[in-house]
CSV table of C-alpha atoms and ligand atoms in Angstrom, one decimal:
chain,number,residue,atom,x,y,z
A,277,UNK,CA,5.4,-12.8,-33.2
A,278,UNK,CA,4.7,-13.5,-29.3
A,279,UNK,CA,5.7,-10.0,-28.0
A,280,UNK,CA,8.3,-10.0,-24.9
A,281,UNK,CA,6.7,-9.2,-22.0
A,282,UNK,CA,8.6,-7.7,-18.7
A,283,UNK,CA,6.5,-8.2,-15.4
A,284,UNK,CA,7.2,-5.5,-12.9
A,285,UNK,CA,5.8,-5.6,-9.3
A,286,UNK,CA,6.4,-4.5,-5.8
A,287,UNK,CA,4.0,-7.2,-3.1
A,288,UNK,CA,1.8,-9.7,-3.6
A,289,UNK,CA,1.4,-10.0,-7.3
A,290,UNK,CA,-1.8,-11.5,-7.7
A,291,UNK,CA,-2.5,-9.5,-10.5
A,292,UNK,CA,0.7,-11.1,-11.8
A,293,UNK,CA,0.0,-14.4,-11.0
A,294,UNK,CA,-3.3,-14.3,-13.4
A,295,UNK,CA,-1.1,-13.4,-16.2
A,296,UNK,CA,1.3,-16.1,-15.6
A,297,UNK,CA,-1.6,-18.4,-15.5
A,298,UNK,CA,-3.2,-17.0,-18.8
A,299,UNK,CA,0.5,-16.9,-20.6
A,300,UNK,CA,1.1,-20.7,-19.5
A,301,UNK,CA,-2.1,-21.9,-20.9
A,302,UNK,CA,-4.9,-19.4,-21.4
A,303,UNK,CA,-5.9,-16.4,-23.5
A,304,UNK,CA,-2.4,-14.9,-23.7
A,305,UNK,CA,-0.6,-18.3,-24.4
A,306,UNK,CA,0.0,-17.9,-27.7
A,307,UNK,CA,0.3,-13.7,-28.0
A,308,UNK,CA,3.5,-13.1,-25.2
A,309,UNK,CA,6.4,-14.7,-23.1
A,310,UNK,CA,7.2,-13.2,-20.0
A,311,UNK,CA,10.6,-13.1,-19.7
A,312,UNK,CA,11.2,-11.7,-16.3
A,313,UNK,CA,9.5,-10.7,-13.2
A,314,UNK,CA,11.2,-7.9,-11.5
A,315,UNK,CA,10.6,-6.0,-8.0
A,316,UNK,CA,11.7,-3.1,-6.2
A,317,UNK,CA,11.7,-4.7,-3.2
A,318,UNK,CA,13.2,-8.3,-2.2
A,319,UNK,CA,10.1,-9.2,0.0
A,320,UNK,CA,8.0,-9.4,-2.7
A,321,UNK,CA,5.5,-12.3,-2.0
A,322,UNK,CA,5.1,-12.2,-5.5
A,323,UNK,CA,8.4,-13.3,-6.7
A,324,UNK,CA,8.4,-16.4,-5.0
A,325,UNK,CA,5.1,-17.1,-6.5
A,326,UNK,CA,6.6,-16.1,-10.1
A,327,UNK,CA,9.7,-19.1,-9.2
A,328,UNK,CA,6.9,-21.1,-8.8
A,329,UNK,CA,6.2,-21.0,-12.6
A,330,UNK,CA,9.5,-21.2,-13.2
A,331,UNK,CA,9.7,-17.6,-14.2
A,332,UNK,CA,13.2,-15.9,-14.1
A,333,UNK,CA,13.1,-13.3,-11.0
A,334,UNK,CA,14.8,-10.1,-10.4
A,335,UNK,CA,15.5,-7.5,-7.9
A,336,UNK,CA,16.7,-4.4,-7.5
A,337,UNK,CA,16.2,-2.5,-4.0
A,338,UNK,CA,14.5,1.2,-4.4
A,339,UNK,CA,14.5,1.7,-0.7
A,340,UNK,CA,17.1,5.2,-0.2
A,341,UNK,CA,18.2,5.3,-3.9
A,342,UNK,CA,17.4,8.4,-5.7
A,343,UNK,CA,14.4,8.0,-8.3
A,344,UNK,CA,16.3,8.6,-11.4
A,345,UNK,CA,19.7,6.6,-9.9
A,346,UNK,CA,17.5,3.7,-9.5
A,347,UNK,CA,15.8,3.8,-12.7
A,348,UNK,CA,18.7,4.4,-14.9
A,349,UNK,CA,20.0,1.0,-13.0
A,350,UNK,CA,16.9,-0.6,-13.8
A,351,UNK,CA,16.9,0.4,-17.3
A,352,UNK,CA,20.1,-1.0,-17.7
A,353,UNK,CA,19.4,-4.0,-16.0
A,354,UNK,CA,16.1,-4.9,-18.5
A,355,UNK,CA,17.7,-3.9,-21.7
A,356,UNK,CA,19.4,-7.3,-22.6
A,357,UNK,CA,15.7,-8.9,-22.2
A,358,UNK,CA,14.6,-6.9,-25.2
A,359,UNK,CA,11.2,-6.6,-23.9
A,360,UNK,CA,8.3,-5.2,-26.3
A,361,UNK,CA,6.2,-4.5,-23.2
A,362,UNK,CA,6.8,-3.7,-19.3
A,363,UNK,CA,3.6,-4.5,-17.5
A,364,UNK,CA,2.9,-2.9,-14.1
A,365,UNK,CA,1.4,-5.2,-11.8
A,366,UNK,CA,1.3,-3.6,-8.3
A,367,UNK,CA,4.3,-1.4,-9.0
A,368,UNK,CA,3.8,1.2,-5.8
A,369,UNK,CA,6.5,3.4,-7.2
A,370,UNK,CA,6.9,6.3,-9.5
A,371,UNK,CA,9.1,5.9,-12.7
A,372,UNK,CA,11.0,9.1,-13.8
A,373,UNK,CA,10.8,10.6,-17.5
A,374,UNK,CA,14.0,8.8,-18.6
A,375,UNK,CA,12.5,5.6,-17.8
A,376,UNK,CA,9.0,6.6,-19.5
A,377,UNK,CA,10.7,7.9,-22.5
A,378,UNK,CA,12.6,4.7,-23.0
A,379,UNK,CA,8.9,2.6,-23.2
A,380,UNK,CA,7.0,5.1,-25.0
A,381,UNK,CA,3.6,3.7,-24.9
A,382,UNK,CA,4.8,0.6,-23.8
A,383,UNK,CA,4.7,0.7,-20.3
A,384,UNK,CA,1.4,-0.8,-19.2
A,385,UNK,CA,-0.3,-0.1,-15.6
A,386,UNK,CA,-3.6,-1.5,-13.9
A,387,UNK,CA,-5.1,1.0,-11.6
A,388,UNK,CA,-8.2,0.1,-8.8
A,389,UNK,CA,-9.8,3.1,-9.6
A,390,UNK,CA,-11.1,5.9,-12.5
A,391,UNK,CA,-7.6,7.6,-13.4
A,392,UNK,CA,-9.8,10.7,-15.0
A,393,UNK,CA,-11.2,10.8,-11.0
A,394,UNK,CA,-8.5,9.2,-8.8
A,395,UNK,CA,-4.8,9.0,-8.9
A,396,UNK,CA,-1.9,7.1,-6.6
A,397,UNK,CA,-2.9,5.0,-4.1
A,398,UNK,CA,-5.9,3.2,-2.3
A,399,UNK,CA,-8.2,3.5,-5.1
A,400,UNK,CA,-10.3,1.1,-3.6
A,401,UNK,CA,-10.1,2.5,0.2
A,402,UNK,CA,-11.1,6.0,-1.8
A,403,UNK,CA,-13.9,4.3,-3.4
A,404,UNK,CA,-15.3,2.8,0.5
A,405,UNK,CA,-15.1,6.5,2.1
A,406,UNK,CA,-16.7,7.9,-1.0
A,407,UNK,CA,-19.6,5.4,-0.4
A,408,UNK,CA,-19.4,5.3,-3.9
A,409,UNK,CA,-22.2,2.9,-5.8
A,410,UNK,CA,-19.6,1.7,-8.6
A,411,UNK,CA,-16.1,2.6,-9.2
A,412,UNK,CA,-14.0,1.8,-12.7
A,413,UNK,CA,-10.8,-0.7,-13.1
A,414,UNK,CA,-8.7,1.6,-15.9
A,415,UNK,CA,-6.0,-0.3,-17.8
A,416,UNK,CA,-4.0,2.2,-19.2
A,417,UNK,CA,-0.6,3.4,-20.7
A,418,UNK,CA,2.2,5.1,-18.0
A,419,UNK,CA,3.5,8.4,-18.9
A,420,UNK,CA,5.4,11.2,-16.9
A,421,UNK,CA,2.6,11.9,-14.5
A,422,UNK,CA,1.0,9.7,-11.8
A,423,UNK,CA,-1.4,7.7,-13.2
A,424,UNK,CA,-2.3,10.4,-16.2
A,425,UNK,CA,-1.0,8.3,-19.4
A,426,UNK,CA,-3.8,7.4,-21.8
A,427,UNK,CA,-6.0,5.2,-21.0
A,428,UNK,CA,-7.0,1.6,-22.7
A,429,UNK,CA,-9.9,0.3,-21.1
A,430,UNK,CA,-12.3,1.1,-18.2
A,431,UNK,CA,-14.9,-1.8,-16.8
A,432,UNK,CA,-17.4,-1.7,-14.3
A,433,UNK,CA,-17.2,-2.5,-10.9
A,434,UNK,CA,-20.6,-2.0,-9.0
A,435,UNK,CA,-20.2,-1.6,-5.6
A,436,UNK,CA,-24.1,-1.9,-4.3
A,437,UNK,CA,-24.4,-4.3,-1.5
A,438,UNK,CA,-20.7,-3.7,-0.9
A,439,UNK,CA,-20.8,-3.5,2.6
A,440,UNK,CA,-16.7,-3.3,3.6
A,441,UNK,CA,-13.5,-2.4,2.2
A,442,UNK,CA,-12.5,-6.4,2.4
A,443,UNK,CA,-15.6,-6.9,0.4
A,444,UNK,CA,-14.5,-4.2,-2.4
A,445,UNK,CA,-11.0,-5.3,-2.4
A,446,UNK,CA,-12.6,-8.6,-3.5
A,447,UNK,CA,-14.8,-8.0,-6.0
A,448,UNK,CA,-12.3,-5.7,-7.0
A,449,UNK,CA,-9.4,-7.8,-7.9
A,450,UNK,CA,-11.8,-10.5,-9.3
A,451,UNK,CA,-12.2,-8.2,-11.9
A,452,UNK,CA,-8.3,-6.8,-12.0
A,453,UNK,CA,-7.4,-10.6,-12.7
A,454,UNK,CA,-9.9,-11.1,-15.9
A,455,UNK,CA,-9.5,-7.6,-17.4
A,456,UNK,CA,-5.9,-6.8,-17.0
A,457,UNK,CA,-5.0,-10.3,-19.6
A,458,UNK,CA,-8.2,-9.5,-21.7
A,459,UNK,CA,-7.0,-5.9,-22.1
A,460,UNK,CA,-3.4,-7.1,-22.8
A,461,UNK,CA,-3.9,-9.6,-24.7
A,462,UNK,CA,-5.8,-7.0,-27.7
A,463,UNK,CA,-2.8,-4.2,-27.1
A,464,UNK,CA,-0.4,-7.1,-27.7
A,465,UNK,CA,-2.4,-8.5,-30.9
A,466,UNK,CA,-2.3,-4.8,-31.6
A,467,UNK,CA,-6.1,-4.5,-31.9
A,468,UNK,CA,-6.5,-1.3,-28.9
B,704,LIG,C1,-4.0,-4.0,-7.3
B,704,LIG,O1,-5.3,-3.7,-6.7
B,704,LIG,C2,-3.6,-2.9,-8.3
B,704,LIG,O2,-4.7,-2.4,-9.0
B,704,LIG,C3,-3.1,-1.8,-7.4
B,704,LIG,O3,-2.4,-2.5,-6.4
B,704,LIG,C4,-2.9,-3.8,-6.2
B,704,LIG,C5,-1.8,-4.8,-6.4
B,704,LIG,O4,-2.2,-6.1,-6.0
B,704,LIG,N1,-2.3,-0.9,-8.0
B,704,LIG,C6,-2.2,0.4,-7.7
B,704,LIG,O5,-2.8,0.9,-6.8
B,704,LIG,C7,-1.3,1.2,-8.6
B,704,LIG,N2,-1.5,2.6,-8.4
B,704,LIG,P1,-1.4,-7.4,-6.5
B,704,LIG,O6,0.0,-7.2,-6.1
B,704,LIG,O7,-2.0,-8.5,-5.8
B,704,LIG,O8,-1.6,-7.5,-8.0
């Protein structure tokens, strides 16, 4: 059974955009539908790209609701797409506990950084003032805290002869694009 497969993002989705191109015809093809892209903001450069694909797009504005006001909508919203999974792609905002504890385990995040080391934003800016030599890409679960939830898979990303943040950003989401459908694609054939 392809599992049903929510997209959520909040800018330029092209962490999204590798998993439409892997569902239309590439490792996750035959494993998940998405069935909706939604944002928290209309700007979104990512839900035009999502129309592109012809890929039903939502919206619902976060911007001076209260967290657990705008979840609850949001929860209401997604519940007739039945979705199996929600998958974080660039989400830049917090989801309270009665959001979590309707997707136990099945909220899905990609984080620029080592979630055990770094948490919330500008992993990759973090990684350029640390001068760091490599950094990690975690895949992992979201629960209550900010990027805390269990994580799925770490990989890699050396950083030597990195020489600018443009660089890292680079390299970087290379690697976002090929892991975060690799990593999906064995929680959803339930082999992680
Ligand atoms: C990606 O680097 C993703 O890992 C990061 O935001 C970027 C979104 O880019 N996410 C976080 O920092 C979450 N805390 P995209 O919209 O082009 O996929």
């Amino acid at each position: 059974m392809k599992k049903r497969v929510v997209l959520i993002i909040s800018g330029r989705g092209s962490n999204m955009e590798a998993i439409l191109r892997q569902t239309r015809n590439g490792i996750l093809r035959d494993v998940c539908n998405i069935v909706l892209v939604f944002s928290n903001r209309p700007d979104a450069k990512g839900l035009v790209v999502a129309q592109s694909y012809g890929i039903e797009t939502a919206c619902i504005v976060s911007k001076g609701n209260k967290r657990e006001v705008f979840d609850r909508e949001v929860l209401d919203f997604l519940a007739p797409y039945h979705a199996d999974y929600l998958v974080l792609a660039g989400y830049m905002r917090l989801m309270s506990p009665v959001f979590i504890r309707a997707y136990p385990q099945r909220i899905i995040n990609i984080h620029p950084a080592d979630t055990r080391v770094f948490q919330g934003v500008g992993g990759y800016t973090w990684a350029f003032e640390q001068k760091l030599k490599k950094t990690y890409i975690t895949v992992h679960y979201v629960d209550e805290g900010i990027d805390t939830g269990d994580i799925i898979e770490q990989r890699e990303l050396n950083l030597r002869g990195l020489t600018t943040l443009k660089e890292i950003e680079k390299q970087g989401l290379t690697l976002e694009h090929k892991m975060y459908s690799e990593v999906l694609k064995k929680v959803f054939e339930n082999k992680k």
